[in-house]
mmCIF file of N, CA and C in Angstrom:
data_model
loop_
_atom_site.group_PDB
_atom_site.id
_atom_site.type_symbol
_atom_site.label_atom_id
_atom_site.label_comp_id
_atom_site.label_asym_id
_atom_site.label_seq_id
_atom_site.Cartn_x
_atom_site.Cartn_y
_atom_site.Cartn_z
ATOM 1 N N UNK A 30 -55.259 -4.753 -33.422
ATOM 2 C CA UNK A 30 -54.972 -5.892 -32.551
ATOM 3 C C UNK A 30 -56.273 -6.392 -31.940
ATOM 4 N N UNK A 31 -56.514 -7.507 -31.840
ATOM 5 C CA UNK A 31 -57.785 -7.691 -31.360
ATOM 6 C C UNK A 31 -57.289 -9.606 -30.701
ATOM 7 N N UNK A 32 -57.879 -9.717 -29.488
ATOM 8 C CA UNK A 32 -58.051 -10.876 -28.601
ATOM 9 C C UNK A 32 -59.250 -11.292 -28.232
ATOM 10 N N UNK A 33 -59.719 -12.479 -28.862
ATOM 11 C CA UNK A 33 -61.112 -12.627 -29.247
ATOM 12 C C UNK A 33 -60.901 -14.234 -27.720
ATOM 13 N N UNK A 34 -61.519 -14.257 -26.848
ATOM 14 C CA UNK A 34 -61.674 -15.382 -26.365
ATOM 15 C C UNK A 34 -62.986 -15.871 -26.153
ATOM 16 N N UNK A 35 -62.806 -17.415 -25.937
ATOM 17 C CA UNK A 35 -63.672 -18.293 -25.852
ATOM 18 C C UNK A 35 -63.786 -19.719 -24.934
ATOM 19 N N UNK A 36 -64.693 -20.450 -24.989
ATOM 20 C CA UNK A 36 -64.646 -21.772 -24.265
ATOM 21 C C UNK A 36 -64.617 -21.830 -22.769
ATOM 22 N N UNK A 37 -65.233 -20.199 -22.088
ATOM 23 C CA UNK A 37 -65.715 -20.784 -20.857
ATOM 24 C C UNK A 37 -67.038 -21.665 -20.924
ATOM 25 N N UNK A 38 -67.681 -21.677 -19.202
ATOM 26 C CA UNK A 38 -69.184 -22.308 -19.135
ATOM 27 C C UNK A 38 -69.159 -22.999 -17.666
ATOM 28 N N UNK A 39 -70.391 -23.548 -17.796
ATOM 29 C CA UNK A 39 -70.305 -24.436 -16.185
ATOM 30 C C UNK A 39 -69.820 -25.798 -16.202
ATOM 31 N N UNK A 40 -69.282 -26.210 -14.905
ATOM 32 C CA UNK A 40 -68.360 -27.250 -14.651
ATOM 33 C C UNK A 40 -68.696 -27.576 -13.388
ATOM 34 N N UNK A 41 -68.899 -28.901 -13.326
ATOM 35 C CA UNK A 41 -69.071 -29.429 -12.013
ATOM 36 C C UNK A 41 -66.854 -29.512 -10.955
ATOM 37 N N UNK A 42 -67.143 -29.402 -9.956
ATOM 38 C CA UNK A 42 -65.989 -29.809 -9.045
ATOM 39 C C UNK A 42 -65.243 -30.865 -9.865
ATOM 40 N N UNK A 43 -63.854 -30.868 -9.869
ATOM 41 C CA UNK A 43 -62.800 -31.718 -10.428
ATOM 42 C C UNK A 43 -62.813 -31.804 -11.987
ATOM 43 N N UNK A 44 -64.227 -31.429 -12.924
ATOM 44 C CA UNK A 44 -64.163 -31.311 -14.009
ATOM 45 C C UNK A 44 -62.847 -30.463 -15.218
ATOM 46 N N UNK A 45 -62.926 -29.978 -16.230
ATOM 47 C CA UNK A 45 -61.867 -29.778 -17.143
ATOM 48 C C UNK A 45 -62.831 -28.391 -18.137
ATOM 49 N N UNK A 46 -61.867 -27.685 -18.465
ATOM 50 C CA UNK A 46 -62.028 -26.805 -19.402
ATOM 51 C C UNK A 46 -61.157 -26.332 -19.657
ATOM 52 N N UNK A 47 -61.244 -25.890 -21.406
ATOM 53 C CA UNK A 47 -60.202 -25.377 -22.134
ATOM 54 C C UNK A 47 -60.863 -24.066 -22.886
ATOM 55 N N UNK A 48 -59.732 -23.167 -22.653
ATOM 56 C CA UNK A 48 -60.311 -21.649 -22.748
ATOM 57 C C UNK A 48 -59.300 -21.603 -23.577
ATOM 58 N N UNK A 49 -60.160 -20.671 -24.892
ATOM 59 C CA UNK A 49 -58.952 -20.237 -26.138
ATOM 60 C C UNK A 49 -59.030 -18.894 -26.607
ATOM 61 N N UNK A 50 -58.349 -18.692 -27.503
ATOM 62 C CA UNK A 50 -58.132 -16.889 -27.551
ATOM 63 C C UNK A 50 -57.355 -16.778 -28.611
ATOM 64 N N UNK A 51 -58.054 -16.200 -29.670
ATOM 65 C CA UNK A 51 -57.394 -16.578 -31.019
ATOM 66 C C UNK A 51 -56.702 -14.482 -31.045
ATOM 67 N N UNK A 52 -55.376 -14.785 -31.264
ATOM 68 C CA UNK A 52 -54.506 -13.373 -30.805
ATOM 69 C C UNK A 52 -54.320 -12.766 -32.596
ATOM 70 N N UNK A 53 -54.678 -11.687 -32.969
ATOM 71 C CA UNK A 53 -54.218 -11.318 -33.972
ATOM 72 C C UNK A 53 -53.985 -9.933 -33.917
ATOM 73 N N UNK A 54 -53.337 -9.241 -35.269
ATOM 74 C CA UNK A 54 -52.859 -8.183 -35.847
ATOM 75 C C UNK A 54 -51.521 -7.348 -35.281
ATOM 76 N N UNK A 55 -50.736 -8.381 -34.758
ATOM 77 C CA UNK A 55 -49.521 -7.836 -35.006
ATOM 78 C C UNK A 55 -48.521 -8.941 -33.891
ATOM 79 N N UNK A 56 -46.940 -8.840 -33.909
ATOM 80 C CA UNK A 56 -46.620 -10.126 -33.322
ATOM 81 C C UNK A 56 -46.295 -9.802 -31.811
ATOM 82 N N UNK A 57 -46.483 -10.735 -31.074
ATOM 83 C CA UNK A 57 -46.635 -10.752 -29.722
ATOM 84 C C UNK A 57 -45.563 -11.473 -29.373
ATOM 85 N N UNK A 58 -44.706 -10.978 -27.778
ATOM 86 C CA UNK A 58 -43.556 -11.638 -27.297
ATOM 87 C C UNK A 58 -44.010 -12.535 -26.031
ATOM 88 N N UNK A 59 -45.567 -12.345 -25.661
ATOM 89 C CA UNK A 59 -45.573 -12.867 -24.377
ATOM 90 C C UNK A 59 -47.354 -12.930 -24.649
ATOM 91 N N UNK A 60 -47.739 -13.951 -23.864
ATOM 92 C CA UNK A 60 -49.171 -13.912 -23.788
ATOM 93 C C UNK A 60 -49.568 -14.734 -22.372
ATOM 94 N N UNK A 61 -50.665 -14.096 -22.085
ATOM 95 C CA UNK A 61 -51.065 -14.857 -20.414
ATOM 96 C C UNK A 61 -52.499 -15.086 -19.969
ATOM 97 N N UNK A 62 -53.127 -15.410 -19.477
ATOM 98 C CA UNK A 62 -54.408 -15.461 -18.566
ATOM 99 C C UNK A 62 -54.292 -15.019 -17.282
ATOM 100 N N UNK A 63 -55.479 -13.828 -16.861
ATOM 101 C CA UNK A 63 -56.053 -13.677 -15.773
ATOM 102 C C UNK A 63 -57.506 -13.711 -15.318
ATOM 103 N N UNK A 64 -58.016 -13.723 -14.276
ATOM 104 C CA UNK A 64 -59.027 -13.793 -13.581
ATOM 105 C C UNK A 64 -59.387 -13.019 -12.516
ATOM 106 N N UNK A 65 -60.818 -12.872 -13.017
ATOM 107 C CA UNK A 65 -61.597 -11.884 -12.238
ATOM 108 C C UNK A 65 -62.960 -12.492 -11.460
ATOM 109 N N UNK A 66 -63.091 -12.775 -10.524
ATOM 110 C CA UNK A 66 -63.733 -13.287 -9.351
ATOM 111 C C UNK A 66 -64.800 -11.902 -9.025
ATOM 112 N N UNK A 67 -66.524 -11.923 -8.679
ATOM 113 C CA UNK A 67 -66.748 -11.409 -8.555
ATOM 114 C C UNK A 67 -66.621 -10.549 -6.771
ATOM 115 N N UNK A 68 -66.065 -8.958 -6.925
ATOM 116 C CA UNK A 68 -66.050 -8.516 -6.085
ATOM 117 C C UNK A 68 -64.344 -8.693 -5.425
ATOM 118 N N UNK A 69 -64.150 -9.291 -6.596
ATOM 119 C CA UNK A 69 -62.411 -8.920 -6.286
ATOM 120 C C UNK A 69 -61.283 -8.647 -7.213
ATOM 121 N N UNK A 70 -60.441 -7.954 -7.360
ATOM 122 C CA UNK A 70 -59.642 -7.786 -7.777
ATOM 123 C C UNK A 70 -59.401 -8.363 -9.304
ATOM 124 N N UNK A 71 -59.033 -8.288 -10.212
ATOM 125 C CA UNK A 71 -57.845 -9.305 -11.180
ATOM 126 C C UNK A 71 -57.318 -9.687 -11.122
ATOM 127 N N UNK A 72 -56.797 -11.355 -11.165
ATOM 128 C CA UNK A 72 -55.350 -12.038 -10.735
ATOM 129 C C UNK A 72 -55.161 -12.316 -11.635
ATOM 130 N N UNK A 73 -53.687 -12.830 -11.440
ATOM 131 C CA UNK A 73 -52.952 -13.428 -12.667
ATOM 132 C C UNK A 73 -52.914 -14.410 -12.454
ATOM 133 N N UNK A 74 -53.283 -15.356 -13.644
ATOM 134 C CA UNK A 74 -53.329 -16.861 -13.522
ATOM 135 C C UNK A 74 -52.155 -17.432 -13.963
ATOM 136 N N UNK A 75 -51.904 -17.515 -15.512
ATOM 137 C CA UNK A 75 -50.558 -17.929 -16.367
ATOM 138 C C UNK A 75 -49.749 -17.571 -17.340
ATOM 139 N N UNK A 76 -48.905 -17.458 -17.708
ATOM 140 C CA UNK A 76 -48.426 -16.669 -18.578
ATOM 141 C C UNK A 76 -47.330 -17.392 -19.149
ATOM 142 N N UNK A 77 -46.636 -16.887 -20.823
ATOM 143 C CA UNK A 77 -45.780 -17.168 -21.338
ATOM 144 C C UNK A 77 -44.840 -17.008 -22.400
ATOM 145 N N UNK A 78 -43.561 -16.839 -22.649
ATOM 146 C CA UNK A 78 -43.000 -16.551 -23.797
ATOM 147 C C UNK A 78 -44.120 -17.037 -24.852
ATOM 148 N N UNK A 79 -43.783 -16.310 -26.080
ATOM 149 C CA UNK A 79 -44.807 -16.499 -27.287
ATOM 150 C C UNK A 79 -44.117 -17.983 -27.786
ATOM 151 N N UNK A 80 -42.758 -18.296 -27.356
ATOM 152 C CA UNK A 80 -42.905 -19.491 -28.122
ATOM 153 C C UNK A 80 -42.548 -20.476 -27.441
ATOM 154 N N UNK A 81 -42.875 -20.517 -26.259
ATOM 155 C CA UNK A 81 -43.192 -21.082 -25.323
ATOM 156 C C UNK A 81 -42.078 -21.931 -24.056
ATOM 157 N N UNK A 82 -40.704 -20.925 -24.316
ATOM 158 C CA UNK A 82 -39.751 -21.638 -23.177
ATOM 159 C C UNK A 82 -39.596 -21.280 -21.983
ATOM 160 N N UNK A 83 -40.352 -20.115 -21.967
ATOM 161 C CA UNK A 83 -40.583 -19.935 -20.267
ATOM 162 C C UNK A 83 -41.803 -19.814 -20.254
ATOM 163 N N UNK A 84 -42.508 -20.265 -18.772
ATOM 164 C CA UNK A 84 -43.598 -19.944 -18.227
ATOM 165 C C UNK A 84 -44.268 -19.962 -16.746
ATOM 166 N N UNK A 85 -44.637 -18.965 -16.144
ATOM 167 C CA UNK A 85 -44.976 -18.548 -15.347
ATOM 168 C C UNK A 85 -46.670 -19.118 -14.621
ATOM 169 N N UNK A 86 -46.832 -19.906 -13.258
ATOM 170 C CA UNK A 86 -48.048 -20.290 -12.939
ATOM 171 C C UNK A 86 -48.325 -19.351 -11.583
ATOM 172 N N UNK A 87 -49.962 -19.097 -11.344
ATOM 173 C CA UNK A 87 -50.242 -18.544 -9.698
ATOM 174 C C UNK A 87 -49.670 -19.797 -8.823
ATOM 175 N N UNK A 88 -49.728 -19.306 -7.797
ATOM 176 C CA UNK A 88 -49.440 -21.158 -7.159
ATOM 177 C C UNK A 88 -51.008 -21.587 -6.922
ATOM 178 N N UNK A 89 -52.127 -21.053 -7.317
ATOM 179 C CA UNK A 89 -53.212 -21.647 -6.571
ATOM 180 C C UNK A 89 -53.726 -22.543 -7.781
ATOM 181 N N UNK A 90 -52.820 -22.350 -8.804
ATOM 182 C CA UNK A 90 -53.156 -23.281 -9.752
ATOM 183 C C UNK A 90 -52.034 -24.263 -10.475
ATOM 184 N N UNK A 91 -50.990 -24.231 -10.047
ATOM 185 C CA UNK A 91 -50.175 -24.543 -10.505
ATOM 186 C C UNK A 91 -50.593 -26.448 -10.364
ATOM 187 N N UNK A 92 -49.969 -27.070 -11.461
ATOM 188 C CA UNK A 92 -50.024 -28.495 -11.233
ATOM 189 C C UNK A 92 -51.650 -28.817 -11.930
ATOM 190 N N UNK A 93 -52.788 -27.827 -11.997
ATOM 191 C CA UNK A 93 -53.647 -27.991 -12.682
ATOM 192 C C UNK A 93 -54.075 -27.477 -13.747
ATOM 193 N N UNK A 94 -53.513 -26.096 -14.431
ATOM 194 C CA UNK A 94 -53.894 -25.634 -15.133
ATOM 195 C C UNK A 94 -52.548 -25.446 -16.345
ATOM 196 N N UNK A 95 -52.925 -25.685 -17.447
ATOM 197 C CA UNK A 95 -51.447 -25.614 -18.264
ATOM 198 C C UNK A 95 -51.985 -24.490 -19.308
ATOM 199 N N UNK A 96 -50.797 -23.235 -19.970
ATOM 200 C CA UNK A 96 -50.705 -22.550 -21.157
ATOM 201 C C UNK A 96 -50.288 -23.125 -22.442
ATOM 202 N N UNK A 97 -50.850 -22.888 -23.223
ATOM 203 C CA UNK A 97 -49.922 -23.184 -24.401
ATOM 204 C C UNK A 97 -50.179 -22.524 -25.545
ATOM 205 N N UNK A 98 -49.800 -22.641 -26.959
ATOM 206 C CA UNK A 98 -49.910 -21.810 -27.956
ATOM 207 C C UNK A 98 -49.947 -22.774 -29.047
ATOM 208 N N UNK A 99 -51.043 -23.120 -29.678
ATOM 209 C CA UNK A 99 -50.875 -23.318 -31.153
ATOM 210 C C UNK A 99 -50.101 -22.294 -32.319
ATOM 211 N N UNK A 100 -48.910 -22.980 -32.566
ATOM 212 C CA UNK A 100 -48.195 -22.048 -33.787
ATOM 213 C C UNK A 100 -48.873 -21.831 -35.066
ATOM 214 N N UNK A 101 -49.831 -23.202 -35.550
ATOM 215 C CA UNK A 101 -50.222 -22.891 -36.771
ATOM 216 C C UNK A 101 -51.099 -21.408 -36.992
ATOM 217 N N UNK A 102 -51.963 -21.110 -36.081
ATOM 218 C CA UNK A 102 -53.422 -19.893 -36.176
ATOM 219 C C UNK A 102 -53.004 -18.998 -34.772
ATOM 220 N N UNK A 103 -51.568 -18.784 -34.058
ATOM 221 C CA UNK A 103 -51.810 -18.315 -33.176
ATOM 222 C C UNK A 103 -53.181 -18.210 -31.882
ATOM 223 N N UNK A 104 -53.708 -19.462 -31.767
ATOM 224 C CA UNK A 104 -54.954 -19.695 -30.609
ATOM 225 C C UNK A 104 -54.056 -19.811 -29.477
ATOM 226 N N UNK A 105 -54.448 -18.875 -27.850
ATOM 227 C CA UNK A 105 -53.748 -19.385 -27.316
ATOM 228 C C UNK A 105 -54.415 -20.134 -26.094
ATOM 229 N N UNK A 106 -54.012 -21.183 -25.326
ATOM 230 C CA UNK A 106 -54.998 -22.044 -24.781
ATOM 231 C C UNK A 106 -54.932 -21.405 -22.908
ATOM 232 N N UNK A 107 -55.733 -22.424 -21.948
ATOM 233 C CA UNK A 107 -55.739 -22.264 -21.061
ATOM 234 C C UNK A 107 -56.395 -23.821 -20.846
ATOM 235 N N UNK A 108 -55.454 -24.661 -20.333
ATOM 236 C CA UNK A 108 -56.564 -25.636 -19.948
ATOM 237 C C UNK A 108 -56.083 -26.164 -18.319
ATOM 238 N N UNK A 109 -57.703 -26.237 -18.298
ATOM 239 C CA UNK A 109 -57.683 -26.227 -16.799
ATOM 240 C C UNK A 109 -58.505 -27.496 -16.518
ATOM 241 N N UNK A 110 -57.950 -28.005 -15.066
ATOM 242 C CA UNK A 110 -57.927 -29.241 -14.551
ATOM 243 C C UNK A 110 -58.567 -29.203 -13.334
ATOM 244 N N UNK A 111 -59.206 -30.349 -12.636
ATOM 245 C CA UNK A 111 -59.434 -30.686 -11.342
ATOM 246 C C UNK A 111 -59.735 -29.477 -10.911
ATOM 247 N N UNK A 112 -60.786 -28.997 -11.489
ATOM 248 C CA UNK A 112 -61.467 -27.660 -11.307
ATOM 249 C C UNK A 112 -61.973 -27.043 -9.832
ATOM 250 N N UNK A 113 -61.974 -25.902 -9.420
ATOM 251 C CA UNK A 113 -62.900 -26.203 -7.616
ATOM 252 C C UNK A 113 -63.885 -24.777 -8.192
ATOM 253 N N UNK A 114 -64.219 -25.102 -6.931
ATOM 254 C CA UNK A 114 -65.516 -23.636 -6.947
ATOM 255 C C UNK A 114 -64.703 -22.240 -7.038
ATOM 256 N N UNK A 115 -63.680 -21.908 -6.120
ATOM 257 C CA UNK A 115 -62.797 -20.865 -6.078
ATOM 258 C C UNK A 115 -62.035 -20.458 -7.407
ATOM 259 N N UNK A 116 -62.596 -21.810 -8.410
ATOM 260 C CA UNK A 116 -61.637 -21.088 -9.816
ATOM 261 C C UNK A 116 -62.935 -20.254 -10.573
ATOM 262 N N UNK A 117 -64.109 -19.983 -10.041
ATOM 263 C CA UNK A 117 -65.125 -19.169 -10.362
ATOM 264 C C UNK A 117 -64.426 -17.791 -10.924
ATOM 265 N N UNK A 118 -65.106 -17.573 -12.377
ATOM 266 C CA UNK A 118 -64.281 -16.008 -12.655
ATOM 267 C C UNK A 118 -64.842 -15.761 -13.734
ATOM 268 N N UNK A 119 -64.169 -14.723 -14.250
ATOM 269 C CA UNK A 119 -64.984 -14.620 -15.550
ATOM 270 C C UNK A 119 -62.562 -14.257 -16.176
ATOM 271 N N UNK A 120 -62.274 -15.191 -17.228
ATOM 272 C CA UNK A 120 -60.921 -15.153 -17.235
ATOM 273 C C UNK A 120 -60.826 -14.566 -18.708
ATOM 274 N N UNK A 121 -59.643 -13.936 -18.641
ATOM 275 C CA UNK A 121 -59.415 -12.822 -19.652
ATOM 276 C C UNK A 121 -58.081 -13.551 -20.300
ATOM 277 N N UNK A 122 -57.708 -13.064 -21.505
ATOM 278 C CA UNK A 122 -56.570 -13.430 -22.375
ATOM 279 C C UNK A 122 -55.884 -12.267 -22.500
ATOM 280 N N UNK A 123 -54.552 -11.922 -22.578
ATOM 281 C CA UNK A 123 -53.575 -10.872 -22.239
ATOM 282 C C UNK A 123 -52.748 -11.169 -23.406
ATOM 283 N N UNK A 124 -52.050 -10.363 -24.243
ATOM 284 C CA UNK A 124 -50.829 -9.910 -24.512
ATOM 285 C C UNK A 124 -49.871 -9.313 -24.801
ATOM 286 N N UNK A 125 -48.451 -9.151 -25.154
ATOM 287 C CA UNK A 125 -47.991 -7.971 -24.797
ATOM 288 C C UNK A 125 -46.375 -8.247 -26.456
ATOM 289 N N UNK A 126 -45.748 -7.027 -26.141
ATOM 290 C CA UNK A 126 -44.667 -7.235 -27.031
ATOM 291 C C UNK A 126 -43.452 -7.347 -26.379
ATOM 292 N N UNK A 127 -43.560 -6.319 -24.807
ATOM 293 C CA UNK A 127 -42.001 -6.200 -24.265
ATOM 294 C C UNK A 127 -41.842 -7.370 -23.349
ATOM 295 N N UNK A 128 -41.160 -7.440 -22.633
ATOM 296 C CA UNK A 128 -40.526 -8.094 -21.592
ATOM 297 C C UNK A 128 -40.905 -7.051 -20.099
ATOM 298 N N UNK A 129 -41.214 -7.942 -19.369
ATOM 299 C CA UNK A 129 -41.802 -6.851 -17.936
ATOM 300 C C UNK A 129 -42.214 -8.201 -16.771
ATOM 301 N N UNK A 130 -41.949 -7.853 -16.046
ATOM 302 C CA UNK A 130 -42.654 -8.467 -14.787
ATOM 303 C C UNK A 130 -43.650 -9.410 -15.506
ATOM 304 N N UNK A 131 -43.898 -11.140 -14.851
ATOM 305 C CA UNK A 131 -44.945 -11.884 -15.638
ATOM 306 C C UNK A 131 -46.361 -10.790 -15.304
ATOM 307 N N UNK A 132 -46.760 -10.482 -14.084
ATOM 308 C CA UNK A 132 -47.516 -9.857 -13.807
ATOM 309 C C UNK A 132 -48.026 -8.459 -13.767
ATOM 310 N N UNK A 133 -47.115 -7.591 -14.640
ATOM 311 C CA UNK A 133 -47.437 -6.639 -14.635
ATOM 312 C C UNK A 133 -47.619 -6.189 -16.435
ATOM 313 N N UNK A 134 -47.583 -4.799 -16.982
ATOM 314 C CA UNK A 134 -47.479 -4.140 -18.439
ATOM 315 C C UNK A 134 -48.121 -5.250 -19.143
ATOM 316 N N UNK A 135 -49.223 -6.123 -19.072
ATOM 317 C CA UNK A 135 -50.072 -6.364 -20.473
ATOM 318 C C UNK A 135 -50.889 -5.332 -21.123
ATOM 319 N N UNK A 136 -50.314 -5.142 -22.191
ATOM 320 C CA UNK A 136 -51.143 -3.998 -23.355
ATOM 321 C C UNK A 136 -52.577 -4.499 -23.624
ATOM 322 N N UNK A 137 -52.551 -5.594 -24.127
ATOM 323 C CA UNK A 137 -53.548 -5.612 -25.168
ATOM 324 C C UNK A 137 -54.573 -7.116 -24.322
ATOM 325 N N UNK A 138 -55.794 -7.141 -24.560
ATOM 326 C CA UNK A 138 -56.618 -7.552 -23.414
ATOM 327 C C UNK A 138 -57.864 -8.683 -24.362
ATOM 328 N N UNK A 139 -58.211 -9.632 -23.938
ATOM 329 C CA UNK A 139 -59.536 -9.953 -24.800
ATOM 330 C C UNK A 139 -60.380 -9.618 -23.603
ATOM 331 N N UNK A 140 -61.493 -9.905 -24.132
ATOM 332 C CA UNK A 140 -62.945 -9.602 -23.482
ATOM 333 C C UNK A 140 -63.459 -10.340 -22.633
ATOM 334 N N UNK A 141 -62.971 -11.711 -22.426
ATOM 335 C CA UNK A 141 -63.393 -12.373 -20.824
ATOM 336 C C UNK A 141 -64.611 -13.101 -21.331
ATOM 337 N N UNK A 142 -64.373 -14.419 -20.567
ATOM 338 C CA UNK A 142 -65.124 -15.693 -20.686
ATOM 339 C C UNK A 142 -65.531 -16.406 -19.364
ATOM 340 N N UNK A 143 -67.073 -16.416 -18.504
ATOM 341 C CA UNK A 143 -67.250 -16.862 -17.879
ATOM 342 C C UNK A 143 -66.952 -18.254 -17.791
ATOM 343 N N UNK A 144 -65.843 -18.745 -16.439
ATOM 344 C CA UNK A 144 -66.177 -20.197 -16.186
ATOM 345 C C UNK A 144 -66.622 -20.477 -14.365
ATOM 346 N N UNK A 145 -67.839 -21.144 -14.479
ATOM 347 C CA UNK A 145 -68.368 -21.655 -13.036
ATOM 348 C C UNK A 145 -68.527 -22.709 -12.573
ATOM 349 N N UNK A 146 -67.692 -23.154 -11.527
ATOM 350 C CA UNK A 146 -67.352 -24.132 -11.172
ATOM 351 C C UNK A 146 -68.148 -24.574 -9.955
ATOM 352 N N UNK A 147 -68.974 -25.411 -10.149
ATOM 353 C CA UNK A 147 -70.150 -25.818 -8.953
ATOM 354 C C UNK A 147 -69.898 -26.944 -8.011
ATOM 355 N N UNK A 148 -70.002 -26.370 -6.702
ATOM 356 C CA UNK A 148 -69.702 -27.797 -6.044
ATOM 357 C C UNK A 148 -70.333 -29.089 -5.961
#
């Protein structure tokens, strides 16, 4: 199983980025994004059925940041909107097979993609 992500970088205030994460070697029921801020914790950003009828937002992003899933290559997206400094992180790609809490039991992890958001 391997979660390869990509498409952080720097961003000025209110700017846009789209973070992707190409998911392979075996099938997945749920996939999500979190974030890691330096000197704090891991949050959970978004998450979602693999084929996409439910989905789960933080509220500190909700209304700006959308999930989604290309079916053809399994890539799964993160695009983010009206960017601020506080979305500073370095954000990870998650996924999983069971059903569990949006926020809790992700198995399988990619490797994290700096995005910095400058005021």
């Amino acid at each position: 199983v391997q979660l390869q992500a990509s498409g952080g970088g720097l961003v000025q205030e209110g700017g846009s980025l789209r973070l992707s994460c190409v998911a392979s070697g075996r099938t997945f029921g749920y996939y999500a994004w979190f974030r890691q801020a330096p000197g704090m914790e891991r949050e959970f950003v978004a998450a979602s059925t693999w084929r996409g009828e439910k989905k789960e937002y933080a509220d500190s992003v909700k209304g700006r940041f959308r999930i989604s899933r290309d079916n053809r290559d399994n890539t799964i997206y993160l695009w983010m909107n009206s960017l601020k400094p506080e979305d500073t992180a370095v954000y990870y790609c998650a996924a999983r097979t069971e059903q569990a809490p949006w926020r809790d039991a992700w198995r399988y992890w990619g490797q994290g993609t700096q995005v910095t958001v400058s005021s």
